[in-house]
XYZ file of C-alpha atoms in Angstrom:
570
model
C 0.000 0.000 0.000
C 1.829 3.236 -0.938
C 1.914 6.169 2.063
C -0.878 8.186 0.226
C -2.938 5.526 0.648
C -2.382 4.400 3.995
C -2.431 8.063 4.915
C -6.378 8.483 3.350
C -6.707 5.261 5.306
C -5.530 6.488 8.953
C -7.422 9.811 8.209
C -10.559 8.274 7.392
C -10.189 5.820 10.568
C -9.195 8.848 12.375
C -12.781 10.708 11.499
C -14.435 7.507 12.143
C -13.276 8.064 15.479
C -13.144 11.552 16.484
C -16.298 13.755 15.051
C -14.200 16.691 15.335
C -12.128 15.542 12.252
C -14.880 14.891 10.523
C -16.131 18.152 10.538
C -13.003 19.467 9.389
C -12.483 17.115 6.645
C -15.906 17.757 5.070
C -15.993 21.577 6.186
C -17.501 23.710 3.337
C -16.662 27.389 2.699
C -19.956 28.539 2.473
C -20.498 27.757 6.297
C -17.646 29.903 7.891
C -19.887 33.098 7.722
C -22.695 31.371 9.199
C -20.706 29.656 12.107
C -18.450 33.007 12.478
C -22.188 35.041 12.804
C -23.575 32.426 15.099
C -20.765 32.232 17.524
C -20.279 35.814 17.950
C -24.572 35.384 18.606
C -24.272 32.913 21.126
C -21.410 34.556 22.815
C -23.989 37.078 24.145
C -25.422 34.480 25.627
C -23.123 31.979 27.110
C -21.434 34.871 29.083
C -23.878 35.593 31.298
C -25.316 33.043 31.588
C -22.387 31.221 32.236
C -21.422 33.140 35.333
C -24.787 33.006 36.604
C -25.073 29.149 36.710
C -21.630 29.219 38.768
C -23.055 31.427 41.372
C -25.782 29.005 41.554
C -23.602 26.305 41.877
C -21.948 27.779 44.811
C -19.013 28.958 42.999
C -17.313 32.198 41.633
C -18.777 33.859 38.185
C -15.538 33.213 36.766
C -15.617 29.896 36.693
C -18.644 29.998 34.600
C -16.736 31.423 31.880
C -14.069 28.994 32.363
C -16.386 26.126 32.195
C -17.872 27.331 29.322
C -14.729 27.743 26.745
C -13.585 24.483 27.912
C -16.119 22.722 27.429
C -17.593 24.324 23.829
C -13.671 23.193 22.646
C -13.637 19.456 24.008
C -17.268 19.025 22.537
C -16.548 20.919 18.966
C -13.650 17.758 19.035
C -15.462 14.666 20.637
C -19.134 15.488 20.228
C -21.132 13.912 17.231
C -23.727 16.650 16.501
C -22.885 19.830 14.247
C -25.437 22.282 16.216
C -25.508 20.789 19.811
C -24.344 23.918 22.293
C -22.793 22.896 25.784
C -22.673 24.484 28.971
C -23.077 25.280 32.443
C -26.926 24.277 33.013
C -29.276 25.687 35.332
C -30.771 22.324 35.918
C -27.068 21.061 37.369
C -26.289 24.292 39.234
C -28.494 23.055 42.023
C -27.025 19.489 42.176
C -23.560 20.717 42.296
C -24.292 22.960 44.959
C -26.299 20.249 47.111
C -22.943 18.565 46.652
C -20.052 20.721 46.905
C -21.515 23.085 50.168
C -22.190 20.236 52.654
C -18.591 19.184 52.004
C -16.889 23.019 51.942
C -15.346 24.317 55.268
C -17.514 26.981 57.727
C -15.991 29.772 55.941
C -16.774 28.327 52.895
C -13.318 28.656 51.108
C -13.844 29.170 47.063
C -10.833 27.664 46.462
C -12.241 24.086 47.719
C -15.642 24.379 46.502
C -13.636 24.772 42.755
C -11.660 21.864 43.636
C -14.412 19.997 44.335
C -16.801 20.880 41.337
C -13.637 20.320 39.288
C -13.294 16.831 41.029
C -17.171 16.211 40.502
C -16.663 17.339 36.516
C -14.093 14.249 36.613
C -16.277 11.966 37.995
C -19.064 12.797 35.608
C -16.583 12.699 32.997
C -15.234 8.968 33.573
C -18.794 8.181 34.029
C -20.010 9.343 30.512
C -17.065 7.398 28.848
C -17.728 3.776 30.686
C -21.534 4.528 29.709
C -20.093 5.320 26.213
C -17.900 2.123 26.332
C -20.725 -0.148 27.670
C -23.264 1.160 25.367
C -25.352 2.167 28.152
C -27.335 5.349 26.933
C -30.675 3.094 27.217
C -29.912 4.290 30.950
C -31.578 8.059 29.893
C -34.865 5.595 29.610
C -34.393 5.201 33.638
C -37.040 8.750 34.017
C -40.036 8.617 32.014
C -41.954 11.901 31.513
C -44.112 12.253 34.277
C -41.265 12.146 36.960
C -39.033 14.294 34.689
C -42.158 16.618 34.657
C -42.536 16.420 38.427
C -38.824 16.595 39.056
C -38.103 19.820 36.836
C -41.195 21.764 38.431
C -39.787 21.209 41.614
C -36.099 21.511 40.637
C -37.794 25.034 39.554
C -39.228 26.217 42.669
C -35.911 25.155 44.535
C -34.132 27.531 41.855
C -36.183 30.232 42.653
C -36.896 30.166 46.317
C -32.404 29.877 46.355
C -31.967 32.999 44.524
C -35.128 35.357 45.670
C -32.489 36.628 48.563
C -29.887 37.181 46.129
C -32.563 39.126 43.982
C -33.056 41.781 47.043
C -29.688 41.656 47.508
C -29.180 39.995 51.057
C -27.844 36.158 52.136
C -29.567 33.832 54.356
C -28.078 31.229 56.264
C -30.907 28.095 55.388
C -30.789 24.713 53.978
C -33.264 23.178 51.793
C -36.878 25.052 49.988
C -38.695 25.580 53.332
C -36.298 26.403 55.387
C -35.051 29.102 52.495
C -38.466 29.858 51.745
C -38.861 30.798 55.727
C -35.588 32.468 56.060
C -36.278 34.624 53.253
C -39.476 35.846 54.268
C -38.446 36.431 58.082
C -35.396 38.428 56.393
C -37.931 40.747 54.719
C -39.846 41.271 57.810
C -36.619 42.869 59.077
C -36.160 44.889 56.780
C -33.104 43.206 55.597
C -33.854 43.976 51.469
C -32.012 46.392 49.697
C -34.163 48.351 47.517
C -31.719 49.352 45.168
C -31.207 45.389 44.367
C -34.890 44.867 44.269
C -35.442 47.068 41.920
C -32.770 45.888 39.852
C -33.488 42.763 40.246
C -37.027 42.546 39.280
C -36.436 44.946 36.178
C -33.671 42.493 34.673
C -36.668 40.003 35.063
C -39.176 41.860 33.865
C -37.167 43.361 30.381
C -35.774 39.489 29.771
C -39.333 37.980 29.906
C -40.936 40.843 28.161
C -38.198 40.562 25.302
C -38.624 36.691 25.177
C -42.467 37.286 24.938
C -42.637 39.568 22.117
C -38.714 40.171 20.189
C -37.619 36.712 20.892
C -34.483 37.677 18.072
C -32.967 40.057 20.748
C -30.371 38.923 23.184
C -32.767 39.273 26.058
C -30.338 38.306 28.637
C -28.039 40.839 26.676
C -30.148 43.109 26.999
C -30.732 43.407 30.596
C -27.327 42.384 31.545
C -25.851 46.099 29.497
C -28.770 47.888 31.019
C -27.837 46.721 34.234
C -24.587 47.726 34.147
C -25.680 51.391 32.298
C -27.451 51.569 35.592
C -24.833 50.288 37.958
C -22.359 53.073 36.231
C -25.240 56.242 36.099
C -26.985 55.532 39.679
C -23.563 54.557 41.745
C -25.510 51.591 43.224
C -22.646 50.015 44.503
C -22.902 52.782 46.801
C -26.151 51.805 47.577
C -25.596 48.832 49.263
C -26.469 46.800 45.656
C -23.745 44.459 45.459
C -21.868 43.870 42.253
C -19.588 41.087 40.044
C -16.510 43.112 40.267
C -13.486 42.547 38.465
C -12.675 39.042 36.766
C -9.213 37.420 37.222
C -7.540 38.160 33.993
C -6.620 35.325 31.540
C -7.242 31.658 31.592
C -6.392 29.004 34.353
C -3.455 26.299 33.709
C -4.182 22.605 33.492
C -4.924 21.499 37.413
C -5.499 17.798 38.873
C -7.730 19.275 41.608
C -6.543 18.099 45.184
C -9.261 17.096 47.773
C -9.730 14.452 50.690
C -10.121 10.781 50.463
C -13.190 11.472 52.469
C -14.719 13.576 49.865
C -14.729 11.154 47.410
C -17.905 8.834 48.181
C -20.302 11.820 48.242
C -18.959 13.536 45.561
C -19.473 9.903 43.503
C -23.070 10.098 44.398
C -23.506 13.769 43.121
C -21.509 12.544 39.738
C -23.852 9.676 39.516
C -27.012 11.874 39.428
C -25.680 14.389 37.474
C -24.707 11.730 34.905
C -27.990 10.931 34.763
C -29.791 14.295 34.120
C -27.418 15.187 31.814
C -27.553 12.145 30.224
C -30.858 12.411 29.546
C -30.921 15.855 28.489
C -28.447 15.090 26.230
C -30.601 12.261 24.511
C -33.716 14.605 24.413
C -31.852 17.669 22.857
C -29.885 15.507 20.346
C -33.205 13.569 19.139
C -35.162 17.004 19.123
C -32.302 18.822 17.271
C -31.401 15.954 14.716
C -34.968 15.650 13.788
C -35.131 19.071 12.502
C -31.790 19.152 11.148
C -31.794 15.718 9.569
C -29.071 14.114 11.405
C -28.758 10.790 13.179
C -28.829 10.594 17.001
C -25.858 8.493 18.361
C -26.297 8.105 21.686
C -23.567 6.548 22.827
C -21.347 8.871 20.816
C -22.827 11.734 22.540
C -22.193 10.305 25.787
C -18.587 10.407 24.786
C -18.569 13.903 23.531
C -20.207 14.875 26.693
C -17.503 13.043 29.015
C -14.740 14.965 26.980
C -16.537 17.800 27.374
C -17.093 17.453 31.449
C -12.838 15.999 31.149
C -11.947 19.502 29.431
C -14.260 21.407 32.284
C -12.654 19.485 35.120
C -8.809 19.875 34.206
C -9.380 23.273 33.563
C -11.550 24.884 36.789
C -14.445 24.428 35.864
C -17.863 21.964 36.793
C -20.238 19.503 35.196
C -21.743 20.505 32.132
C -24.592 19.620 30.207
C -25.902 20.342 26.749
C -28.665 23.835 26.704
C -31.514 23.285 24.714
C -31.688 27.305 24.764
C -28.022 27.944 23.732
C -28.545 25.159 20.855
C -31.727 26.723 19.807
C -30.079 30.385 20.015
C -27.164 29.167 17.765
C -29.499 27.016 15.301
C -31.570 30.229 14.788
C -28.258 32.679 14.511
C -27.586 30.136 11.273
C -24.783 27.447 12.981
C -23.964 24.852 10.517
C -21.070 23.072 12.668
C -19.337 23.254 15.811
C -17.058 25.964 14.863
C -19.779 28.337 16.065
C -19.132 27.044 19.572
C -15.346 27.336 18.946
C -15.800 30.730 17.741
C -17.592 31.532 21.241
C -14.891 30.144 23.424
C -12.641 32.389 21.867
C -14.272 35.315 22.148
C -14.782 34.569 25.695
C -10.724 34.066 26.051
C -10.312 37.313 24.170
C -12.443 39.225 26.720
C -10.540 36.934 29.935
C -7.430 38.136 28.138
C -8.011 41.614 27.126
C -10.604 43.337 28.748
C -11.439 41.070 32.122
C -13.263 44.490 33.408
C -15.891 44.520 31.460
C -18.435 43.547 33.792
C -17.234 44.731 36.808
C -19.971 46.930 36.981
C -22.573 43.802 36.565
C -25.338 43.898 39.532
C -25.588 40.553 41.642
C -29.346 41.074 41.607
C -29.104 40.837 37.616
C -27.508 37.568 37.659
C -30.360 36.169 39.763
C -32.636 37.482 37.499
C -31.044 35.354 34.904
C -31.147 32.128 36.905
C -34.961 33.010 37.818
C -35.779 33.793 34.362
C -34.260 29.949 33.306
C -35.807 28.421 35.965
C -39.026 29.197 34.647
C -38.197 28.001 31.836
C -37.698 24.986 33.039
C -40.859 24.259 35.064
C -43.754 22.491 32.957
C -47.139 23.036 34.598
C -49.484 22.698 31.372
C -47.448 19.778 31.185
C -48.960 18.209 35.003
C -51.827 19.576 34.220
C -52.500 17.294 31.206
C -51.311 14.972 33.287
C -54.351 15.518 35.911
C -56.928 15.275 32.999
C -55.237 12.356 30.968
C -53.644 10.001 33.616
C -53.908 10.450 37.292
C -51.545 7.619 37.954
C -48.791 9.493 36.026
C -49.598 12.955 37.440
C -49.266 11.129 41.509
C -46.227 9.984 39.783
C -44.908 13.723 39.030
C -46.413 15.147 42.078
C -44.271 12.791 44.048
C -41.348 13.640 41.736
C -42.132 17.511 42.689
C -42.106 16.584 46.410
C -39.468 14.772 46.888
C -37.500 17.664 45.171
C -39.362 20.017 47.326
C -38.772 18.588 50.464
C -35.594 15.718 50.390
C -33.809 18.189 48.254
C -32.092 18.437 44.766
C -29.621 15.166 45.040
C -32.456 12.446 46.893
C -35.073 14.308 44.308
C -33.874 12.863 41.377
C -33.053 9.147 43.166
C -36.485 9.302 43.999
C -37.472 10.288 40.438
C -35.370 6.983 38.780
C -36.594 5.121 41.677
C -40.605 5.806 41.038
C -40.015 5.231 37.136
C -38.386 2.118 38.073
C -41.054 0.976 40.286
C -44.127 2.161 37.789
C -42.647 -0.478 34.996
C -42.282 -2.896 37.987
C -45.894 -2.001 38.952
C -47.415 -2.584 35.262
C -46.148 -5.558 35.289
C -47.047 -6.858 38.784
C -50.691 -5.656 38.475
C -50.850 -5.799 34.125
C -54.602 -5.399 33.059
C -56.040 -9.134 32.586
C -59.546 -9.627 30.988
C -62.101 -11.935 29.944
C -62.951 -12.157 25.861
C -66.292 -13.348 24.302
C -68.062 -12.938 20.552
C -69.799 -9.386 20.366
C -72.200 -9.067 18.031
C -71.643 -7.468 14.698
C -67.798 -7.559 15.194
C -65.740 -10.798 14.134
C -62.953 -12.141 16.354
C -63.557 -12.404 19.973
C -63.109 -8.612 22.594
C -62.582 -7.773 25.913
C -66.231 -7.890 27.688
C -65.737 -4.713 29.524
C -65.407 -2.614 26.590
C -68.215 -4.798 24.940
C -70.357 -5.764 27.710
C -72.960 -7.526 25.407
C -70.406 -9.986 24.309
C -71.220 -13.275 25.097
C -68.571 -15.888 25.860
C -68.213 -19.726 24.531
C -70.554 -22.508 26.661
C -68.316 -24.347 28.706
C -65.055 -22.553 27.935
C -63.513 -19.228 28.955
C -60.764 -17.322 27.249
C -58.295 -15.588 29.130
C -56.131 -12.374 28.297
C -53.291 -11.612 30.514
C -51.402 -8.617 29.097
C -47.805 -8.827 30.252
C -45.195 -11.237 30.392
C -45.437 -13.426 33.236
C -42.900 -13.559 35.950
C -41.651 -14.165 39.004
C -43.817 -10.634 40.082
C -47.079 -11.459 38.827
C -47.486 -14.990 38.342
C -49.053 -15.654 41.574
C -52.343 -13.078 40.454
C -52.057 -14.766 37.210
C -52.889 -18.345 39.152
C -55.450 -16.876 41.380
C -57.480 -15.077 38.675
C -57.383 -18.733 36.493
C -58.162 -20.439 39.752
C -61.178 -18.287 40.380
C -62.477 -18.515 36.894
C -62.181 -22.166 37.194
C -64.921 -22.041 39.971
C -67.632 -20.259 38.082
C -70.435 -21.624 38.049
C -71.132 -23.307 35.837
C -67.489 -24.879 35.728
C -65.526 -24.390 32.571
C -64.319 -27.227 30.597
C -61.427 -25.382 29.131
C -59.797 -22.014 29.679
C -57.615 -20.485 26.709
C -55.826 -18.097 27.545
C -54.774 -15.670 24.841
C -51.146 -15.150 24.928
C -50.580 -12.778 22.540
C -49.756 -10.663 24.706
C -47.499 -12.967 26.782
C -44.083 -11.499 26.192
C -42.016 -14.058 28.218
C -42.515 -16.506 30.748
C -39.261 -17.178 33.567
C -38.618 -20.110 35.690
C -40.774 -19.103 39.031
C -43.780 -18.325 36.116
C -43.292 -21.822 34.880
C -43.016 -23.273 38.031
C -46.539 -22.027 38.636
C -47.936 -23.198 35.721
C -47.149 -26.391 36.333
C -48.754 -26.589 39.707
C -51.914 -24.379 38.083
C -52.247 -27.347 35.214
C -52.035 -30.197 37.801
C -54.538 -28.546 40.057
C -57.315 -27.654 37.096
C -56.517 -31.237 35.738
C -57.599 -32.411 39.628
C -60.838 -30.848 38.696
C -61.507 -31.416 35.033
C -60.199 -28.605 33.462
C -58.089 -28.144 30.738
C -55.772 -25.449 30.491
C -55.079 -24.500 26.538
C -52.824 -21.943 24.746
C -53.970 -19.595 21.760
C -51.601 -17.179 20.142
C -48.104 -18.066 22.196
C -45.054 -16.814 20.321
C -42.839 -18.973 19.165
C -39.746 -17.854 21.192
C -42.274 -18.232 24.516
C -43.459 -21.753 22.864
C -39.784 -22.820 23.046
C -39.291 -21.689 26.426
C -42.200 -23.724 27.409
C -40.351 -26.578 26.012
C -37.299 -26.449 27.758
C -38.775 -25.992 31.137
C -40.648 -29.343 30.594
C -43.710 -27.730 30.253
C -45.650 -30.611 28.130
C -44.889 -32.976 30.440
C -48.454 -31.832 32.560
C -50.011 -29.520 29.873
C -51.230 -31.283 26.490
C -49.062 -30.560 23.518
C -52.257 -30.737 21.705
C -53.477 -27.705 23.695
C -51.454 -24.995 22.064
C -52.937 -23.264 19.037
C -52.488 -20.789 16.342
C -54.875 -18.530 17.029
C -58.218 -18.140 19.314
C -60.602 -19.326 16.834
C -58.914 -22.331 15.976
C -58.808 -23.265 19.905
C -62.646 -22.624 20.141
C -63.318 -25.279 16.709
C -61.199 -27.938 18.429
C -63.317 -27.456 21.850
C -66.317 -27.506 19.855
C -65.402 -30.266 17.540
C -64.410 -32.146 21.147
């Protein structure tokens, strides 16, 4: 093979591989204004945004900015879609902070807190990868929609109740919504606001919903971040007890392992591990709702990866977990981004202003950048969505409204546990209590239906067919025998009862275990137990467990109708 060759080969491998090549391999001219136009767009954005998420993570603003040109570069490299934006999140801010503050000394040291969030971007990191590895993004199927619903309104509340003190610019010391909700309210009573922040505070809310609501085009966050500052710099409001961002430490921060204690390491696991998950699934739900409009393929597992080396940049760098921003991606999709150069072109604006002009928001009102965080939080709370819940599925909105609570009143970290553990546990509980139902001939309809939606239909003389819809397993296989046990003592008795195992998925060891006592029992009493519709991979399961050693081989059938001729032929 002569070097030109093998050369086209490694760099084709090497795209395979790494998206980031990729990009640049098949990079067209007619993008660069487009990505150049975008990135300079979304640059407006990811500042202040960025250093608002790191206050509400507990840490300084400038790690925000930090976080967020690290990792924009190891996503434009690892990370398989051309338009998805990553970033500090205002869904994570919260979970880093119920992590890092437990753990941070009484005098709450900033240097520790960004060694630990550095540590926990690590963790989330090496997570990510393995996931990657293993193939394991299935795992962002672990929170169905009603708990993610119920987890995200309360996940909202918490954001807001946290930063309302912040917004009339005092501190409480409180732990946790009610406590913060009380503190807050027993602060105002003594006249602890400052109404220079208020009134700051509420007008940077105010201007950014009113310019989301009707000129969604303009930088709303922009917007009221310059005005702030226009007001900061005309009013002297520093020197009216509002309190503001200061100056930023010029210039980037060099590659650092971050040092912490042994002890740290198991609760700042558990933090990683949730955080892993939220962003996982985030990631899965932006990517699919991004690719479908685009035309692009969703690789999940690739994403994970992109993600890790995105959280790996953020971690060696200063910075904390990141996820991707459905808000940032749809900002940049709309400016015109056609690849991750416009996220490339926005970390190095941001350097540019670390490098040249770290001042420039020295002048930036604290109250502002709660406004920011209290406009996203909104944002991020779905009530239509519970409500619809209320009117279509009550079991699903309990669901949510235990999601909601548990965020409420465990917290941010046990909230989202308890959301993966009640979407566990609602599979679990359709398939412990699956809907079973009798079938008979309606009239005017051929085939035989369930007689509660068709209560005229009349079943067979002397045989009853049986619909149990769900696999049957160790966890439901006892009802199954009782409800066929109590159908066998109608009155009068059934000769045969057929059950109609279409929907019969699978059938375990402790299941067929039970059937065999259930066949020897109804055979004790003269019935016949009889199989219509069994798959054949369930069929051959039935086989191997020595199934047709007590139940007729002659007893399975095709279909339903062809089990009712043989009965009545018999």
């Amino acid at each position: 093979m002569r070097a030109s060759e093998r050369g086209a080969v490694v760099l084709t491998s090497l795209a395979r591989a790494v998206p980031g090549v990729r990009v640049v391999t098949t990079y067209r001219r007619e993008w660069l204004g487009k990505d150049l136009t975008a990135g300079l767009v979304l640059t407006t954005l990811l500042v202040p945004q960025g250093m608002a998420y790191a206050e509400l993570a507990g840490l300084p603003a400038i790690t925000g900015l930090y976080t967020s040109v690290l990792c924009l570069l190891g996503y434009a490299v690892c990370g398989p879609s051309r338009v998805l934006v990553l970033g500090p999140d205002s869904s994570l801010g919260p979970m880093i902070a119920a992590t890092i503050v437990p753990l941070i000394a009484a005098d709450g040291d900033p240097d520790r807190a960004v060694a630990l969030a550095s540590t926990l971007a690590l963790m989330v990191a090496a997570i990510m990868i393995l996931a990657s590895v293993a193939k394991l993004g299935f795992i962002a199927d672990l929170i169905s929609k009603p708990t993610m619903i119920g987890y995200m309104n309360g996940l909202a509340l918490t954001i807001l109740v946290g930063q309302l003190p912040k917004l009339f610019g005092f501190d409480v010391d409180a732990d946790g919504l009610v406590d913060e909700a009380v503190a807050f309210v027993e602060a105002l009573v003594d006249g602890e606001a400052v109404a220079a922040a208020a009134v700051v505070g509420a007008a940077g809310i105010a201007l950014i919903l009113v310019l989301q609501r009707w000129l969604p085009k303009v930088p709303a966050v922009l917007v009221a971040v310059v005005a702030a500052m226009a007001a900061a710099a005309a009013f002297d409001l520093g020197e009216h007890g509002v309190s503001l961002v200061g100056e930023l430490p010029e210039g980037l921060p060099p590659l650092t392992v971050p040092d912490v204690r042994l002890d740290d390491l198991v609760p700042l696991c558990a933090g990683a591990l949730g955080i892993a998950v939220v962003s996982l699934a985030d990631t899965i739900s932006n990517a699919s709702a991004f690719a479908a409009r685009t035309g692009q393929e969703v690789r999940g597992n690739q994403e994970m990866a992109g993600v890790g080396a995105a959280n790996l940049a953020a971690g060696l760098f200063q910075g904390f977990p990141v996820s991707t921003s459905g808000s940032r991606t749809a900002v940049a999709e709309r400016a015109g981004a056609r690849t991750q150069l416009t996220g490339v072109v926005g970390a190095g604006l941001i350097v540019l202003m670390l490098v040249l002009v770290p001042g420039l928001f020295r002048q930036l009102p604290q109250p502002v950048l709660a406004a920011v965080v209290i406009t996203a939080s909104l944002s991020l709370a779905d009530i239509p969505g519970a409500l619809r819940l209320w009117r279509q599925r009550r079991a699903e909105f309990l669901l949510a409204a235990a999601a909601f609570l548990g965020v409420a009143l465990l917290g941010v970290l046990p909230g989202i546990g308890l959301a993966v553990a009640l979407s566990v546990l609602n599979v679990f509980r359709r398939a412990w209590w699956p809907y079973a139902t009798v079938l008979g001939r309606a009239a005017g309809l051929a085939g035989y239906h369930d007689v509660r939606s068709h209560p005229g239909a009349e079943p067979v003389p002397g045989l009853v067919i049986y619909r149990f819809d769900a696999p049957l397993i160790f966890a439901n296989a006892k009802t199954f025998r009782d409800e066929v046990l109590r159908l066998a003592r109608a009155d009068p008795r059934p000769e045969w009862i057929v059950l109609a195992a279409e929907p019969m998925t699978d059938v375990d060891t402790t299941a067929a275990d039970v059937l065999e006592e259930l066949d020897e029992t109804l055979n004790a009493r003269g019935v016949h137990l009889v199989f219509a519709e069994l798959k054949d991979p369930v069929r051959q399961k039935v086989e191997r467990y020595g199934l047709t050693r007590t139940i007729d081989p002659r007893h399975f059938f095709p279909t339903i109708e062809s089990a009712v001729a043989a009965f009545r032929a018999q």
